[in-house]
Amino acid sequence: MRIDIISIFPEYFAPLDVSLIGKARERGTLDVRLHQLRDWTHDIHRTVDDTPYGGGPGMVMKPEPWGEAIDAVLAGEAEGPRLIVPTPSGRPFTQGLALDLAAEPWLLFACGRYEGIDSRVMAEYGSRLRVDEVSIGDYVLAGGEVAVLVMVEAIGRLLPGVLGNAQSVSDDSFAPGTMANLLEGPVFTKPPVWRGREVPPILLSGHHGKIARWRRDEALRRTAANRPELLAGLGPETLDKHDRAVLAELDFPG
Ligand code: JAH
């Protein structure tokens, strides 16, 4: 997969040199290309922002440098990338969207700063490329760079060969069709007693059926505590009698 990233702070992306994503880049599984937006300005101050039409606080990113930068990235290629623009007003970034984007050959991320990018940029490229404005959560960052790091990691680990055999993508908490959208329960490793705290004995018992049931109970309890809306959204067929008994003990409605 090829990933282009346009930003006024390409230094933000140093973490992509290390760990899983760094290894994938060394192997050639992932081709990440960083671009400085200011390279497509023409004034002495390399200006990328201006005051908002209609008034209001802050500054807006000017369309001209974005148009030149994106045109330069697209130049000479037959097929264009998916264009992803992080913004708090975008569609939610979910594991489902990560899986969808991981199947693409080419992604282009456009990182806004200030109050965002002049909307005509998204309109212009929306007629040539698939454009998604995407939010990674309901909070406001200082710009799109950190959101792009989040998305590149979530997408990158889904590429064939990136995770390795020790880990697996299939039992992730949010992988559609697995664990029925419950959060994962607690995990433990050696030693069996640490600072007087024991590992739950069932996990040392070798009773695989009982272990699976215990893990599901813990997943249900954790989901009820931390993400009750996920439980409320489960189809009735996804909860068996034992599940309902566990939730009843928590006074969970439904
Ligand atoms: C802030 C441009 N959903 C997280 C998120 C994504 C992007 C931004 N903020 C939050 C952002 C300022 C300018 C993008």
Short mmCIF file of C-alpha atoms and ligand atoms in Angstrom, two decimals:
data_model
loop_
_atom_site.label_atom_id
_atom_site.label_comp_id
_atom_site.label_asym_id
_atom_site.label_seq_id
_atom_site.Cartn_x
_atom_site.Cartn_y
_atom_site.Cartn_z
CA MET A 1 0.00 0.00 0.00
CA ARG A 2 1.11 3.55 -0.78
CA ILE A 3 0.26 6.32 1.72
CA ASP A 4 0.90 10.01 0.96
CA ILE A 5 0.57 12.54 3.79
CA ILE A 6 0.44 16.32 3.25
CA SER A 7 1.04 18.47 6.35
CA ILE A 8 2.73 21.69 7.48
CA PHE A 9 4.41 19.51 10.18
CA PRO A 10 5.83 16.43 8.43
CA GLU A 11 8.12 15.98 11.51
CA TYR A 12 5.01 14.82 13.39
CA PHE A 13 5.26 11.51 11.53
CA ALA A 14 8.61 10.37 12.98
CA PRO A 15 6.79 7.53 14.85
CA LEU A 16 6.09 5.89 11.48
CA ASP A 17 9.84 5.07 11.29
CA VAL A 18 9.60 2.59 14.20
CA SER A 19 7.86 -0.58 15.39
CA LEU A 20 5.36 -2.48 13.25
CA ILE A 21 4.84 0.31 10.71
CA GLY A 22 8.56 1.07 10.47
CA LYS A 23 9.27 -2.62 9.77
CA ALA A 24 6.51 -2.77 7.15
CA ARG A 25 8.11 0.25 5.44
CA GLU A 26 11.57 -1.36 5.50
CA ARG A 27 10.10 -4.50 3.89
CA GLY A 28 8.28 -2.46 1.24
CA THR A 29 4.82 -3.62 2.37
CA LEU A 30 4.06 0.03 3.08
CA ASP A 31 5.32 3.02 1.05
CA VAL A 32 4.79 6.21 3.14
CA ARG A 33 5.59 9.54 1.44
CA LEU A 34 5.52 12.79 3.47
CA HIS A 35 4.96 16.18 1.84
CA GLN A 36 5.43 19.70 3.21
CA LEU A 37 2.37 21.78 2.22
CA ARG A 38 4.43 24.99 2.37
CA ASP A 39 6.49 23.70 -0.58
CA TRP A 40 3.48 24.66 -2.74
CA THR A 41 3.26 28.28 -1.56
CA HIS A 42 4.82 31.11 -3.60
CA ASP A 43 5.05 34.06 -1.17
CA ILE A 44 8.08 34.85 1.00
CA HIS A 45 6.22 33.90 4.19
CA ARG A 46 5.03 30.56 2.74
CA THR A 47 1.49 31.46 3.85
CA VAL A 48 -1.03 28.62 4.15
CA ASP A 49 -3.86 30.38 6.07
CA ASP A 50 -6.20 33.35 5.80
CA THR A 51 -9.17 34.87 7.63
CA PRO A 52 -12.56 33.11 7.37
CA TYR A 53 -15.22 34.53 5.03
CA GLY A 54 -18.31 35.40 7.08
CA GLY A 55 -16.16 36.26 10.08
CA GLY A 56 -15.53 34.25 13.21
CA PRO A 57 -12.51 33.15 15.20
CA GLY A 58 -9.29 31.65 13.93
CA MET A 59 -7.91 31.12 10.45
CA VAL A 60 -8.74 28.81 7.55
CA MET A 61 -6.28 26.99 5.28
CA LYS A 62 -6.13 28.60 1.82
CA PRO A 63 -7.20 26.38 -1.10
CA GLU A 64 -4.36 27.21 -3.55
CA PRO A 65 -1.45 25.43 -1.79
CA TRP A 66 -3.70 22.41 -1.21
CA GLY A 67 -4.67 22.29 -4.88
CA GLU A 68 -1.06 22.44 -6.03
CA ALA A 69 0.13 19.91 -3.44
CA ILE A 70 -2.60 17.37 -4.21
CA ASP A 71 -2.16 17.82 -7.99
CA ALA A 72 1.60 17.14 -7.55
CA VAL A 73 0.89 13.93 -5.61
CA LEU A 74 -1.61 12.75 -8.25
CA ALA A 75 0.59 13.69 -11.23
CA GLY A 76 1.35 10.94 -13.71
CA GLU A 77 -0.71 8.22 -12.04
CA ALA A 78 -3.54 6.49 -13.88
CA GLU A 79 -5.71 5.76 -10.85
CA GLY A 80 -6.09 8.19 -7.94
CA PRO A 81 -5.95 7.50 -4.18
CA ARG A 82 -8.74 7.68 -1.61
CA LEU A 83 -8.44 11.16 -0.04
CA ILE A 84 -8.92 11.18 3.75
CA VAL A 85 -9.31 14.48 5.61
CA PRO A 86 -9.33 14.30 9.43
CA THR A 87 -11.84 16.67 11.02
CA PRO A 88 -14.06 16.58 14.12
CA SER A 89 -17.05 16.95 11.76
CA GLY A 90 -16.25 13.83 9.73
CA ARG A 91 -17.72 10.33 9.69
CA PRO A 92 -16.48 8.13 12.55
CA PHE A 93 -13.27 6.19 12.06
CA THR A 94 -14.14 2.63 13.10
CA GLN A 95 -12.54 -0.80 12.74
CA GLY A 96 -14.91 -1.32 9.82
CA LEU A 97 -13.57 1.76 8.02
CA ALA A 98 -9.99 0.70 8.85
CA LEU A 99 -10.66 -2.68 7.17
CA ASP A 100 -12.20 -0.95 4.15
CA LEU A 101 -9.21 1.42 3.78
CA ALA A 102 -6.70 -1.43 4.30
CA ALA A 103 -8.04 -3.00 1.08
CA GLU A 104 -7.08 0.10 -0.98
CA PRO A 105 -3.81 0.33 -2.92
CA TRP A 106 -3.32 4.07 -2.28
CA LEU A 107 -4.41 6.56 0.40
CA LEU A 108 -3.76 10.31 0.60
CA PHE A 109 -4.16 12.04 3.97
CA ALA A 110 -4.60 15.83 4.06
CA CYS A 111 -3.80 17.28 7.51
CA GLY A 112 -5.56 20.54 8.31
CA ARG A 113 -4.54 23.01 11.01
CA TYR A 114 -6.27 26.13 12.41
CA GLU A 115 -10.06 25.94 11.82
CA GLY A 116 -9.65 23.52 8.91
CA ILE A 117 -9.24 23.53 5.11
CA ASP A 118 -11.30 25.71 2.71
CA SER A 119 -14.20 23.37 1.85
CA ARG A 120 -13.79 23.91 -1.90
CA VAL A 121 -10.70 21.66 -1.76
CA MET A 122 -12.84 18.67 -0.69
CA ALA A 123 -15.50 19.64 -3.27
CA GLU A 124 -12.90 19.90 -6.07
CA TYR A 125 -11.29 16.53 -5.43
CA GLY A 126 -14.65 14.94 -4.60
CA SER A 127 -15.41 15.05 -8.31
CA ARG A 128 -12.20 13.11 -9.14
CA LEU A 129 -11.45 10.96 -6.08
CA ARG A 130 -13.33 9.26 -3.29
CA VAL A 131 -13.07 11.81 -0.46
CA ASP A 132 -13.86 11.03 3.17
CA GLU A 133 -13.83 13.53 5.99
CA VAL A 134 -13.14 11.36 9.04
CA SER A 135 -13.25 11.88 12.82
CA ILE A 136 -11.33 9.66 15.25
CA GLY A 137 -13.42 10.80 18.23
CA ASP A 138 -15.42 13.62 19.76
CA TYR A 139 -12.66 15.98 20.80
CA VAL A 140 -10.79 18.76 19.07
CA LEU A 141 -7.07 18.44 18.29
CA ALA A 142 -4.76 21.23 17.13
CA GLY A 143 -4.63 19.64 13.67
CA GLY A 144 -5.13 16.43 11.74
CA GLU A 145 -1.60 15.01 12.17
CA VAL A 146 -2.19 12.92 15.30
CA ALA A 147 -5.46 11.59 13.86
CA VAL A 148 -3.51 10.45 10.78
CA LEU A 149 -0.98 8.64 12.98
CA VAL A 150 -3.88 6.82 14.63
CA MET A 151 -5.44 5.86 11.29
CA VAL A 152 -2.16 4.78 9.65
CA GLU A 153 -1.42 2.48 12.61
CA ALA A 154 -4.94 1.00 12.63
CA ILE A 155 -4.85 0.45 8.85
CA GLY A 156 -1.20 -0.62 8.65
CA ARG A 157 -1.53 -3.46 11.14
CA LEU A 158 -4.29 -4.94 8.95
CA LEU A 159 -2.05 -5.25 5.88
CA PRO A 160 -1.02 -8.81 4.97
CA GLY A 161 2.20 -9.76 6.78
CA VAL A 162 2.41 -6.71 9.07
CA LEU A 163 1.23 -8.28 12.34
CA GLY A 164 3.07 -11.61 12.18
CA ASN A 165 1.71 -14.93 13.41
CA ALA A 166 1.99 -14.30 17.16
CA GLN A 167 -0.77 -11.71 16.96
CA SER A 168 -3.97 -11.91 15.01
CA VAL A 169 -6.45 -9.44 13.69
CA SER A 170 -9.45 -11.77 13.84
CA ASP A 171 -10.29 -11.58 17.58
CA ASP A 172 -9.92 -7.81 17.96
CA SER A 173 -12.69 -6.37 20.15
CA PHE A 174 -14.20 -4.48 17.23
CA ALA A 175 -13.54 -6.87 14.38
CA PRO A 176 -17.01 -7.32 12.88
CA GLY A 177 -18.35 -10.82 13.45
CA THR A 178 -16.07 -11.80 16.31
CA MET A 179 -16.69 -11.65 20.06
CA ALA A 180 -20.05 -10.13 18.96
CA ASN A 181 -18.79 -6.60 19.60
CA LEU A 182 -17.97 -7.09 23.25
CA LEU A 183 -14.88 -5.54 24.78
CA GLU A 184 -12.10 -7.97 25.57
CA GLY A 185 -11.71 -9.04 29.18
CA PRO A 186 -8.58 -8.86 31.34
CA VAL A 187 -5.41 -10.74 30.42
CA PHE A 188 -2.69 -12.31 32.62
CA THR A 189 0.74 -13.87 32.28
CA LYS A 190 3.43 -15.30 34.61
CA PRO A 191 4.19 -15.19 37.49
CA PRO A 192 1.04 -16.87 38.92
CA VAL A 193 1.26 -14.65 42.05
CA TRP A 194 2.52 -11.06 41.85
CA ARG A 195 2.57 -8.78 44.95
CA GLY A 196 0.11 -11.18 46.56
CA ARG A 197 -2.31 -10.97 43.62
CA GLU A 198 -3.26 -14.32 42.06
CA VAL A 199 -4.14 -15.02 38.48
CA PRO A 200 -7.80 -16.19 38.39
CA PRO A 201 -7.38 -19.96 39.08
CA ILE A 202 -9.76 -20.96 36.25
CA LEU A 203 -7.10 -19.75 33.75
CA LEU A 204 -4.61 -22.29 35.19
CA SER A 205 -7.15 -25.15 35.25
CA GLY A 206 -6.79 -26.39 31.68
CA HIS A 207 -10.63 -26.58 31.39
CA HIS A 208 -10.91 -24.90 27.99
CA GLY A 209 -14.71 -24.78 27.99
CA LYS A 210 -14.84 -23.17 31.44
CA ILE A 211 -12.07 -20.73 30.47
CA ALA A 212 -14.01 -19.62 27.38
CA ARG A 213 -17.15 -19.12 29.47
CA TRP A 214 -15.23 -17.16 32.14
CA ARG A 215 -13.69 -14.94 29.49
CA ARG A 216 -17.11 -14.22 28.01
CA ASP A 217 -18.47 -13.35 31.47
CA GLU A 218 -15.61 -10.90 31.98
CA ALA A 219 -16.14 -9.44 28.51
CA LEU A 220 -19.82 -8.89 29.30
CA ARG A 221 -19.03 -7.28 32.69
CA ARG A 222 -16.41 -4.97 31.19
CA THR A 223 -18.66 -3.98 28.31
CA ALA A 224 -21.57 -3.25 30.68
CA ALA A 225 -19.29 -1.06 32.84
CA ASN A 226 -17.41 0.82 30.10
CA ARG A 227 -19.56 0.71 26.96
CA PRO A 228 -23.20 0.02 27.91
CA GLU A 229 -24.36 1.32 24.50
CA LEU A 230 -22.56 -1.61 22.81
CA LEU A 231 -24.62 -4.10 24.83
CA ALA A 232 -27.82 -2.21 24.12
CA GLY A 233 -27.04 -2.50 20.40
CA LEU A 234 -26.57 -6.31 20.39
CA GLY A 235 -29.18 -8.41 18.63
CA PRO A 236 -31.20 -10.60 21.04
CA GLU A 237 -29.79 -13.76 19.40
CA THR A 238 -26.25 -12.83 20.48
CA LEU A 239 -26.95 -13.28 24.22
CA ASP A 240 -27.49 -16.79 25.56
CA LYS A 241 -29.14 -17.72 28.88
CA HIS A 242 -25.87 -17.61 30.80
CA ASP A 243 -25.07 -14.18 29.30
CA ARG A 244 -28.42 -12.84 30.47
CA ALA A 245 -27.80 -14.25 33.96
CA VAL A 246 -24.42 -12.48 34.14
CA LEU A 247 -25.98 -9.18 33.06
CA ALA A 248 -28.93 -9.62 35.47
CA GLU A 249 -26.37 -9.79 38.35
CA LEU A 250 -25.15 -6.36 37.24
CA ASP A 251 -28.74 -5.01 37.21
CA PHE A 252 -28.20 -4.35 33.55
CA PRO A 253 -31.43 -3.47 31.72
CA GLY A 254 -32.36 -5.87 28.89
C1 JAH B 1 -8.42 20.08 14.41
C2 JAH B 1 -7.94 20.30 11.68
N1 JAH B 1 -11.52 13.56 15.51
C3 JAH B 1 -10.28 14.06 15.99
C4 JAH B 1 -9.83 15.31 15.29
C5 JAH B 1 -9.41 15.32 14.00
C6 JAH B 1 -8.97 16.49 13.40
C7 JAH B 1 -8.99 17.66 14.16
N2 JAH B 1 -9.42 17.65 15.42
C8 JAH B 1 -9.83 16.50 15.98
C9 JAH B 1 -8.56 18.97 13.58
C10 JAH B 1 -8.02 21.29 13.87
C11 JAH B 1 -7.78 21.41 12.51
C12 JAH B 1 -8.32 19.10 12.21
#
